[in-house]
Coordinates of C-alpha atoms in Angstrom, one line a residue:
Chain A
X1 CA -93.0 23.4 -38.1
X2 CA -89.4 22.1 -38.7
X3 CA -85.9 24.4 -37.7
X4 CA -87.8 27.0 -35.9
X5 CA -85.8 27.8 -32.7
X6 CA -86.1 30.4 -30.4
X7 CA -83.9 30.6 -27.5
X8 CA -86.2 32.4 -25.0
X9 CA -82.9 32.9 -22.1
X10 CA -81.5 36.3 -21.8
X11 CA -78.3 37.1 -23.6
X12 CA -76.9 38.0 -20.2
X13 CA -76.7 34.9 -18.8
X14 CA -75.6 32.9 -22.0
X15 CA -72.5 35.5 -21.7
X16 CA -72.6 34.6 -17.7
X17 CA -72.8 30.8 -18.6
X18 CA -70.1 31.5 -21.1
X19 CA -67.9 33.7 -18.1
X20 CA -68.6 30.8 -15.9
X21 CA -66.6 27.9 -17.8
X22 CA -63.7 29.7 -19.0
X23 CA -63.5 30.8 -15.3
X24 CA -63.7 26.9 -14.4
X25 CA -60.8 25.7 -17.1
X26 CA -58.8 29.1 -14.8
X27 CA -59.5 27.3 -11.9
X28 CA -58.9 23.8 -13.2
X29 CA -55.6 25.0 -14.8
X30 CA -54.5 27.4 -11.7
X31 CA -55.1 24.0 -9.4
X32 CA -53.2 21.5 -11.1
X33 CA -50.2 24.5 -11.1
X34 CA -50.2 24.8 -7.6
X35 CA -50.7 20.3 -7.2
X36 CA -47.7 20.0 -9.7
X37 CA -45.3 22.8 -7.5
X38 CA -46.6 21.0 -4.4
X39 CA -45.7 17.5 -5.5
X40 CA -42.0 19.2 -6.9
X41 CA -41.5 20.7 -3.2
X42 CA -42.5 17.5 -1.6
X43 CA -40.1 15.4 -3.7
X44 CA -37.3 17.9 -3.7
X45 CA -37.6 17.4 0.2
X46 CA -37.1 13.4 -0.2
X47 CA -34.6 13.6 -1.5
X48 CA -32.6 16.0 0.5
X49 CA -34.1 13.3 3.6
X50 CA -32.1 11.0 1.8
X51 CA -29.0 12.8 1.0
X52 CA -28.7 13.9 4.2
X53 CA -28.9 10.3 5.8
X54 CA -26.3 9.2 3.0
X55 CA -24.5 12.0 4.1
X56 CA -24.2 11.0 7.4
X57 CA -24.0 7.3 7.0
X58 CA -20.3 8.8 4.6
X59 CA -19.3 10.7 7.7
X60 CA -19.9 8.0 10.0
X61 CA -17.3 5.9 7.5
X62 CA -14.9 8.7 7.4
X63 CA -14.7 8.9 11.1
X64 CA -13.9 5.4 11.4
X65 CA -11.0 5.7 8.6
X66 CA -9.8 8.5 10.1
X67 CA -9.7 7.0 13.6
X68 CA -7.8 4.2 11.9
X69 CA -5.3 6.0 10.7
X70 CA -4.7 8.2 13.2
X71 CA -3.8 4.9 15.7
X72 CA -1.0 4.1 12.8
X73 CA 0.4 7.7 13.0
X74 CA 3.9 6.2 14.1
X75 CA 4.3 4.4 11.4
X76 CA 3.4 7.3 9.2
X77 CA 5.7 9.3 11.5
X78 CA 8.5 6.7 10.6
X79 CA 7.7 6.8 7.1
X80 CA 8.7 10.1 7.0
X81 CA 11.5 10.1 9.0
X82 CA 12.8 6.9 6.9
X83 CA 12.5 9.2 3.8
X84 CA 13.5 11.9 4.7
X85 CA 16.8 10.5 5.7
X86 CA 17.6 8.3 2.9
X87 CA 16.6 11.1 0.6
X88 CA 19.0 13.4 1.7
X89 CA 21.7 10.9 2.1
X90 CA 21.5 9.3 -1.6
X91 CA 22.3 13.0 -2.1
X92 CA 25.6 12.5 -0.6
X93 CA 26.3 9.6 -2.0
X94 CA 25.8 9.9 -5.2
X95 CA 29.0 10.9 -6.1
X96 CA 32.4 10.5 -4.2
X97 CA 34.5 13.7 -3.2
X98 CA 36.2 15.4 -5.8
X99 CA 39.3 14.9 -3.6
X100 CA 38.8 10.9 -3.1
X101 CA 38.1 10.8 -7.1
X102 CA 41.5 12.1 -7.9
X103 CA 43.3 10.4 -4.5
X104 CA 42.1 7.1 -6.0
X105 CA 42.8 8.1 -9.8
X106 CA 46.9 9.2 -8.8
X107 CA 47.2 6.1 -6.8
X108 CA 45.8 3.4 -9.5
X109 CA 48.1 5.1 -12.2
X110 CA 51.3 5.3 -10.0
X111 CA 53.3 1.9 -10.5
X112 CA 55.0 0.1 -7.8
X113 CA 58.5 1.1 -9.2
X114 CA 57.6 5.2 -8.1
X115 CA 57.2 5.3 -4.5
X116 CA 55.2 8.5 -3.6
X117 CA 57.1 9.8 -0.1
X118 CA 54.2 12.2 -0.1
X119 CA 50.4 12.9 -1.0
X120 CA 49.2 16.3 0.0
X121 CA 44.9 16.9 -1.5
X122 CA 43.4 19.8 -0.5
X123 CA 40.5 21.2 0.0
X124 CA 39.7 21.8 -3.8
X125 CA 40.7 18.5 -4.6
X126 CA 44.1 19.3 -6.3
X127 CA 47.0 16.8 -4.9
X128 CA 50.8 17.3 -4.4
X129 CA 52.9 14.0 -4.8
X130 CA 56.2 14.0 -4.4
X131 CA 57.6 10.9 -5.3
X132 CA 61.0 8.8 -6.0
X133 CA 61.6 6.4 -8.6
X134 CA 65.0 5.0 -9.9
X135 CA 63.3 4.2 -13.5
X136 CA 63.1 7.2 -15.9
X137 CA 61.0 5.3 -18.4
X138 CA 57.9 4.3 -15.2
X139 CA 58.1 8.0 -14.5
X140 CA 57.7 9.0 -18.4
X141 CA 54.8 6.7 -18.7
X142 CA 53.2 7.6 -15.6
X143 CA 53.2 11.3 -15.9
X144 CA 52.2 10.9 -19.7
X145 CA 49.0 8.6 -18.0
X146 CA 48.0 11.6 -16.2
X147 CA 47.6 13.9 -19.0
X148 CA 46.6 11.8 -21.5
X149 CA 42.3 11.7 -21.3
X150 CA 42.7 7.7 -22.2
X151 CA 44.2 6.9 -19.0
X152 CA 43.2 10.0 -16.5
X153 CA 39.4 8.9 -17.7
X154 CA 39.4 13.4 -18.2
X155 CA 39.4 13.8 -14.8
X156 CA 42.4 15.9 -14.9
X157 CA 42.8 19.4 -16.1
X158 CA 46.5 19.7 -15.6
X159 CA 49.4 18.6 -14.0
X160 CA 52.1 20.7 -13.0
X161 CA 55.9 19.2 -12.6
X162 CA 57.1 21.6 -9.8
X163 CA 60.1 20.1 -9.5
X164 CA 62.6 17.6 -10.8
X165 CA 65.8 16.6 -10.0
X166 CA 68.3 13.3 -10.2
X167 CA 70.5 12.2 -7.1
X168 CA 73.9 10.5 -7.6
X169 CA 72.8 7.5 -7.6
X170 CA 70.5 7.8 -10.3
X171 CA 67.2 8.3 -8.5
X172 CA 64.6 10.6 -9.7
X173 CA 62.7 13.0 -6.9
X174 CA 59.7 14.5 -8.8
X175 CA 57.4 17.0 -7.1
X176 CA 54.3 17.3 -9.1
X177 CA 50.6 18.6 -8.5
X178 CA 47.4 17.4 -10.5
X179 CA 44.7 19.8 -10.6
X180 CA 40.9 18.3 -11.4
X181 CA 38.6 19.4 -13.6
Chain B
X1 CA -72.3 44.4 4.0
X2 CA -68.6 44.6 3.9
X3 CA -68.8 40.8 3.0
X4 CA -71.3 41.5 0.2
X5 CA -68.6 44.0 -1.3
X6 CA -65.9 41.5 -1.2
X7 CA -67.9 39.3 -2.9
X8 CA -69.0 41.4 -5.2
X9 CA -65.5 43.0 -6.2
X10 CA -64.5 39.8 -6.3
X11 CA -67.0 38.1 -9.1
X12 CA -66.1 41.4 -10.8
X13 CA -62.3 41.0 -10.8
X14 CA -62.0 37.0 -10.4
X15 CA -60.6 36.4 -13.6
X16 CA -57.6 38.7 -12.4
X17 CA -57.6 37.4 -8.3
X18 CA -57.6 34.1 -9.0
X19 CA -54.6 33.5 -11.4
X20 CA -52.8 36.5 -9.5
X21 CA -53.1 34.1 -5.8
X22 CA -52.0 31.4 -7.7
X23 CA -48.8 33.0 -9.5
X24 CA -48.1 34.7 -6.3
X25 CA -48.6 31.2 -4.5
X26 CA -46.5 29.5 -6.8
X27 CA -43.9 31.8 -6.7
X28 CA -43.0 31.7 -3.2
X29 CA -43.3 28.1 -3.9
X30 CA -40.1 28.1 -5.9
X31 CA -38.3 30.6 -4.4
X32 CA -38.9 29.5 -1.0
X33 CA -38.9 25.6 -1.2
X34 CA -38.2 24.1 -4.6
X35 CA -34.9 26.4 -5.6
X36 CA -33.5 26.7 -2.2
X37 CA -34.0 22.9 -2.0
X38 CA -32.3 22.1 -5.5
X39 CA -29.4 24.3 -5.0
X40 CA -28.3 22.0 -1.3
X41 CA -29.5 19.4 -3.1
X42 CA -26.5 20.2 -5.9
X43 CA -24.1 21.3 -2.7
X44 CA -24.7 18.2 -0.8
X45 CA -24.0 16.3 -3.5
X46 CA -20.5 18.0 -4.2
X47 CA -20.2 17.6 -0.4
X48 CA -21.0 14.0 -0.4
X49 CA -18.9 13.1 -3.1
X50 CA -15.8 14.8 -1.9
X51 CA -16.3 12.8 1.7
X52 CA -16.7 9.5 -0.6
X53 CA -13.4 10.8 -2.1
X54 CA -11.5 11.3 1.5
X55 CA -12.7 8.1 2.7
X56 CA -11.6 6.1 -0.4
X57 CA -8.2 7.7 0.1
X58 CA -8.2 7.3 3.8
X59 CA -9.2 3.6 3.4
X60 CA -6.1 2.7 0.6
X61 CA -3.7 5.0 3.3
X62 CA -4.6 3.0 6.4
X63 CA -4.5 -0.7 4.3
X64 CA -1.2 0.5 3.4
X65 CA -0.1 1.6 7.1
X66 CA -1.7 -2.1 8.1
X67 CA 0.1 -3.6 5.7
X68 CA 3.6 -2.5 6.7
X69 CA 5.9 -4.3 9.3
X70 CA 6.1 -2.7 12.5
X71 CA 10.0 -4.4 13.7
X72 CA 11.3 -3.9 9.7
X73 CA 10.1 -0.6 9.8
X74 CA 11.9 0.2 12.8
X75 CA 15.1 -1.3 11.4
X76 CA 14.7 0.7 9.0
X77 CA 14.9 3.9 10.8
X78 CA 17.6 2.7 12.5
X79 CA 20.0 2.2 10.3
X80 CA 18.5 5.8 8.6
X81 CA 19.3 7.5 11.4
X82 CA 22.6 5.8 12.0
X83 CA 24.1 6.9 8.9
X84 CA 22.8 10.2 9.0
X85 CA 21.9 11.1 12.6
X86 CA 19.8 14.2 14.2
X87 CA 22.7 15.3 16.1
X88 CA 26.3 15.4 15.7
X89 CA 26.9 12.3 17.9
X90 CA 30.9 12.5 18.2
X91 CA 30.9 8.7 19.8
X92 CA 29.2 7.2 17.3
X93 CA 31.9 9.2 14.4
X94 CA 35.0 7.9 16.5
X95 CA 32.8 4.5 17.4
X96 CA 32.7 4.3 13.3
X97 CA 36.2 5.8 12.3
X98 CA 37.3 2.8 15.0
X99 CA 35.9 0.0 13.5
X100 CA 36.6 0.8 9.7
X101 CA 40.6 1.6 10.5
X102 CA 40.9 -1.2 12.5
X103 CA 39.2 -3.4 10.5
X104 CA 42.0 -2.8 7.6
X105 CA 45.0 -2.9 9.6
X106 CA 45.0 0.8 10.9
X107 CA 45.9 2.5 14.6
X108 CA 43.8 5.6 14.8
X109 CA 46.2 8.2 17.0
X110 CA 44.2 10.8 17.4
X111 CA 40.4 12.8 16.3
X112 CA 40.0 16.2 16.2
X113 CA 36.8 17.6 15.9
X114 CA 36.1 21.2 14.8
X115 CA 33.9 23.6 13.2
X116 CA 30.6 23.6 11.2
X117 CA 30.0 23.6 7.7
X118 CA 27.3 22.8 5.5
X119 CA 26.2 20.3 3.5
X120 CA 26.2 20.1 -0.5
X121 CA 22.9 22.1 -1.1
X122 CA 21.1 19.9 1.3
X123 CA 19.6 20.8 4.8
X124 CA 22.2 18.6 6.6
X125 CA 25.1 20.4 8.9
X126 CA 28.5 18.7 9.4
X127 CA 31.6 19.6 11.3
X128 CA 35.2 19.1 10.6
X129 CA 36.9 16.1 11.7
X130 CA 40.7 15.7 11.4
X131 CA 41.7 12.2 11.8
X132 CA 45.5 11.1 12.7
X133 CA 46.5 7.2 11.4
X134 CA 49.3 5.0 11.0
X135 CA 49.1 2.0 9.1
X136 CA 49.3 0.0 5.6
X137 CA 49.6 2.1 2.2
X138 CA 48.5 -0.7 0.3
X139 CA 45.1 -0.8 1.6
X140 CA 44.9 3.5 2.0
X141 CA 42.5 4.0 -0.9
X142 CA 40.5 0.9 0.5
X143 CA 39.9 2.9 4.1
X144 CA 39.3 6.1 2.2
X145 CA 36.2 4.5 -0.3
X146 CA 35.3 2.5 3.0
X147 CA 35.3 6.0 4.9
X148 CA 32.9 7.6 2.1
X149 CA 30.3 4.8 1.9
X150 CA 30.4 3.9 5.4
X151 CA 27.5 3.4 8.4
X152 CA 27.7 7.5 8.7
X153 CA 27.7 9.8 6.2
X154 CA 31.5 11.1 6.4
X155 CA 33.1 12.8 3.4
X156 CA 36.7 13.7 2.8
X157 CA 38.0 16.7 2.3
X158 CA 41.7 16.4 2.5
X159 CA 44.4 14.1 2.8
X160 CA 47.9 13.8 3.8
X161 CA 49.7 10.8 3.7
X162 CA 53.6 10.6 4.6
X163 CA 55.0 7.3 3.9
X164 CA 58.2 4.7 4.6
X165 CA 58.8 3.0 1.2
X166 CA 60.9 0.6 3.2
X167 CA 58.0 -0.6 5.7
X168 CA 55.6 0.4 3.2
X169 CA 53.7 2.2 6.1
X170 CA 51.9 5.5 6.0
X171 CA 51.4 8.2 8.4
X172 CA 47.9 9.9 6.9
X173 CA 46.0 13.0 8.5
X174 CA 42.2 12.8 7.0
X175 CA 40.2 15.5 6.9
X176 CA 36.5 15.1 7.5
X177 CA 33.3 16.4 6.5
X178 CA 31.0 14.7 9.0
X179 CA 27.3 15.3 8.6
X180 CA 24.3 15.3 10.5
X181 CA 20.8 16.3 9.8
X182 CA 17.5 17.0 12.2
X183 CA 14.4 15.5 12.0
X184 CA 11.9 16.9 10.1
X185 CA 9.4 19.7 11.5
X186 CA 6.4 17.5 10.6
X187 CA 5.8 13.6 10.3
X188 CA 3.0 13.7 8.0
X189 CA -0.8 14.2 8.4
X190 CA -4.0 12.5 8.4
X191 CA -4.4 14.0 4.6
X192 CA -0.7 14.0 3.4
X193 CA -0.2 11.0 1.1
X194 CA 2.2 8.0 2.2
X195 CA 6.1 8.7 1.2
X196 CA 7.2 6.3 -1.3
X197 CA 10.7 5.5 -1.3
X198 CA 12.6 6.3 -5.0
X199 CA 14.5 3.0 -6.0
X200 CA 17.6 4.4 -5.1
X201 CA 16.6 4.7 -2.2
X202 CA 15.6 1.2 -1.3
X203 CA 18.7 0.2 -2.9
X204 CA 20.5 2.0 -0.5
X205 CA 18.6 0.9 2.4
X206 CA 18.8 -2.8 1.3
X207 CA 22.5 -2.4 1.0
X208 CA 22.8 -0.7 4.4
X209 CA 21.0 -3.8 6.1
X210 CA 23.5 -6.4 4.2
X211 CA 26.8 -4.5 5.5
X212 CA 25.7 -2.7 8.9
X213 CA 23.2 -3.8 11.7
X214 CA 21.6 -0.7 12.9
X215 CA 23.4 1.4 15.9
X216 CA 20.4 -0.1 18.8
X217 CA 21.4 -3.9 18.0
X218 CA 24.8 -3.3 17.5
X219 CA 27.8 -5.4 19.9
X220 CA 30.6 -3.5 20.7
X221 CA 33.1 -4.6 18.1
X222 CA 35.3 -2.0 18.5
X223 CA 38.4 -1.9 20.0
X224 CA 38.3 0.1 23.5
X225 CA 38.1 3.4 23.9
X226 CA 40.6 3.8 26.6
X227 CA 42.8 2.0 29.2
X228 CA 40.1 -0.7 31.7
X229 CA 41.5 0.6 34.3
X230 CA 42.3 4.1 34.2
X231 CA 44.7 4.3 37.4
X232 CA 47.3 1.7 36.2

């Protein structure tokens, strides 16, 4: 008699059989979760081991640096004094004083035939000259070289003739003042 | 029989036990080892970089400090502090104001010195200084440019000059800003960078080495101050 089966186990315990490997693939499956975190954890751990001894090993090169520097802190001290001085005196140098400006700008115009008696700059740079020349013409020129922008290289703003008056003998006495711009 | 009813509630409920354990296992897993872990893992690796970072800088600050030369250095500083000196240092102005008139032909009569003032937006202090000469006009605006780019930092604020056309010699009165400056509240620390020095500032340095040795090194050039013997 062919294809004539009968399956003579209860029907309880094919559904038990049944229960019990799906409950097996659970276990395998709920195992290699917990292997897999364990193995994560465990790695994770290495790797701090070995951050933390890199870590260290950086801090042990840092101290030395720092102890390195610290034993050139003169210098650094120096440094800073050696800027700090030359920085604040380029700031005075940069530029003359307004009064030296127009001392030196008066004297390179005058010519040798005006003889200033007199040079008075104050405080806001303007100058008094009172001078004395025999030669009308040098005079001319020269006050004309102080108010023309050519020659005063516009440093001048204005230039005041306060007085002028001729001797008997032909000299000139001239008191004039130059204000700066 | 307890045991038995363990058992038994637990064959019943396995397929809800068993996965709950191991969610609940895994769980504190994670939250207690794996994410605590990653996150110092992250931090420490900020932390170890920015040690990396101060060490590298450290290392290229202290070459540099190695590198620079101790006596030059100190030169350096002393001719800094010559021309601009921590305190007002009234032998060092009339030391100075010696050697420049002289130098041109000058007699210095007499040096005032007065009041405060301050310093061209800068934190430097000066005081007044009136200066009394007699000697050549010719050579005047000479003293006056050698005055304002001299070994101190001196600036004028007035002059008056009376002269003999005949002997062509002047009787000037300057009038002096003379400045002076403190040293600065801190020198640096271990993580402030180096100070690098602008190029007009090592112009200015170089140029003050060619015309002046510093004030430490310096022979007395100068004429006397006063009589060698003051009883005579």
């Amino acid at each position: 008699m062919q294809g004539l089966s009968i399956n003579l186990i209860p029907a309880e315990l094919g559904a038990e059989e049944l229960r019990r490997k799906k409950f097996i693939r659970v276990q395998i499956f709920g195992i290699s979760a917990i292997l897999l975190l364990a193995f994560l954890a465990s790695v994770t751990i290495s790797l701090r081991i070995l951050q933390q001894q890199d870590i260290r090993r950086e801090q042990e090169r840092l101290s030395e640096v720092e102890s390195r520097v610290t034993q050139l802190k003169n210098r650094e001290a120096s440094l800073f004094v050696l800027k700090n001085r030359l920085a604040t005196a380029s700031r005075f140098l940069e530029t003359p004083s307004k009064q030296v400006i127009i001392f030196n700008l008066v004297n390179s115009l005058l010519p040798s035939s005006i003889a200033a008696n007199s040079m008075v700059v104050d405080r806001s740079g303007n100058i008094s000259v009172s001078a004395a020349t025999s030669d009308s013409a040098a005079l001319d020129s020269f006050l004309d070289s102080l108010v023309s922008k050519e020659t005063n290289q516009d440093k001048v703003s204005q230039v005041v003739v306060e007085s002028l008056s001729r001797a008997r003998d032909g000299t000139f006495r001239v008191n004039f003042k130059v204000v700066p711009k | 029989m307890q045991k038995e009813q363990i058992n038994a509630l637990y064959h019943k409920y396995k397929f809800y036990i068993f996965p709950a354990v191991i969610g609940i296992s895994s769980l504190i897993l994670i939250a207690f080892v794996i994410y605590p872990q990653i996150m110092k893992l992250l931090d420490d690796n900020n932390l170890e970089q920015n040690i990396a970072k101060r060490s590298q800088f450290l290392e290229v600050k202290a070459e540099e400090l190695e590198m620079l030369d101790e006596d030059e250095l100190t030169n350096r500083v002393n001719l800094a502090t010559g021309i601009l000196p921590p305190d007002r240092d009234f032998g060092n102005v009339i030391e100075v104001l010696q050697r420049l008139t002289g130098s041109l032909g000058f007699t210095l009569i007499s040096v005032q010195l007065g009041q405060t003032t301050s310093g061209r937006k800068t934190d430097a202090t000066g005081f007044v200084t009136k200066v009394e000469l007699i000697g050549p006009q010719a050579v005047l605006g000479r003293l006056i440019n050698d005055i304002e780019n001299g070994p101190r930092i001196m600036k004028i604020q007035g002059i008056e000059l009376s002269s003999n056309p005949i002997s062509g010699a002047a009787s000037v009165t300057l009038s002096l800003d003379v400045f002076y400056s403190g040293l600065p509240k801190t020198l640096g620390n271990l993580d402030a960078p180096l100070p690098k020095l602008s190029s007009k500032e090592e112009e200015l340095i170089s140029k003050l080495a060619r015309s002046y040795s510093p004030p430490s090194t310096q022979e007395a050039e100068s004429s006397p101050r006063g009589k060698l013997n003051p009883f005579e």
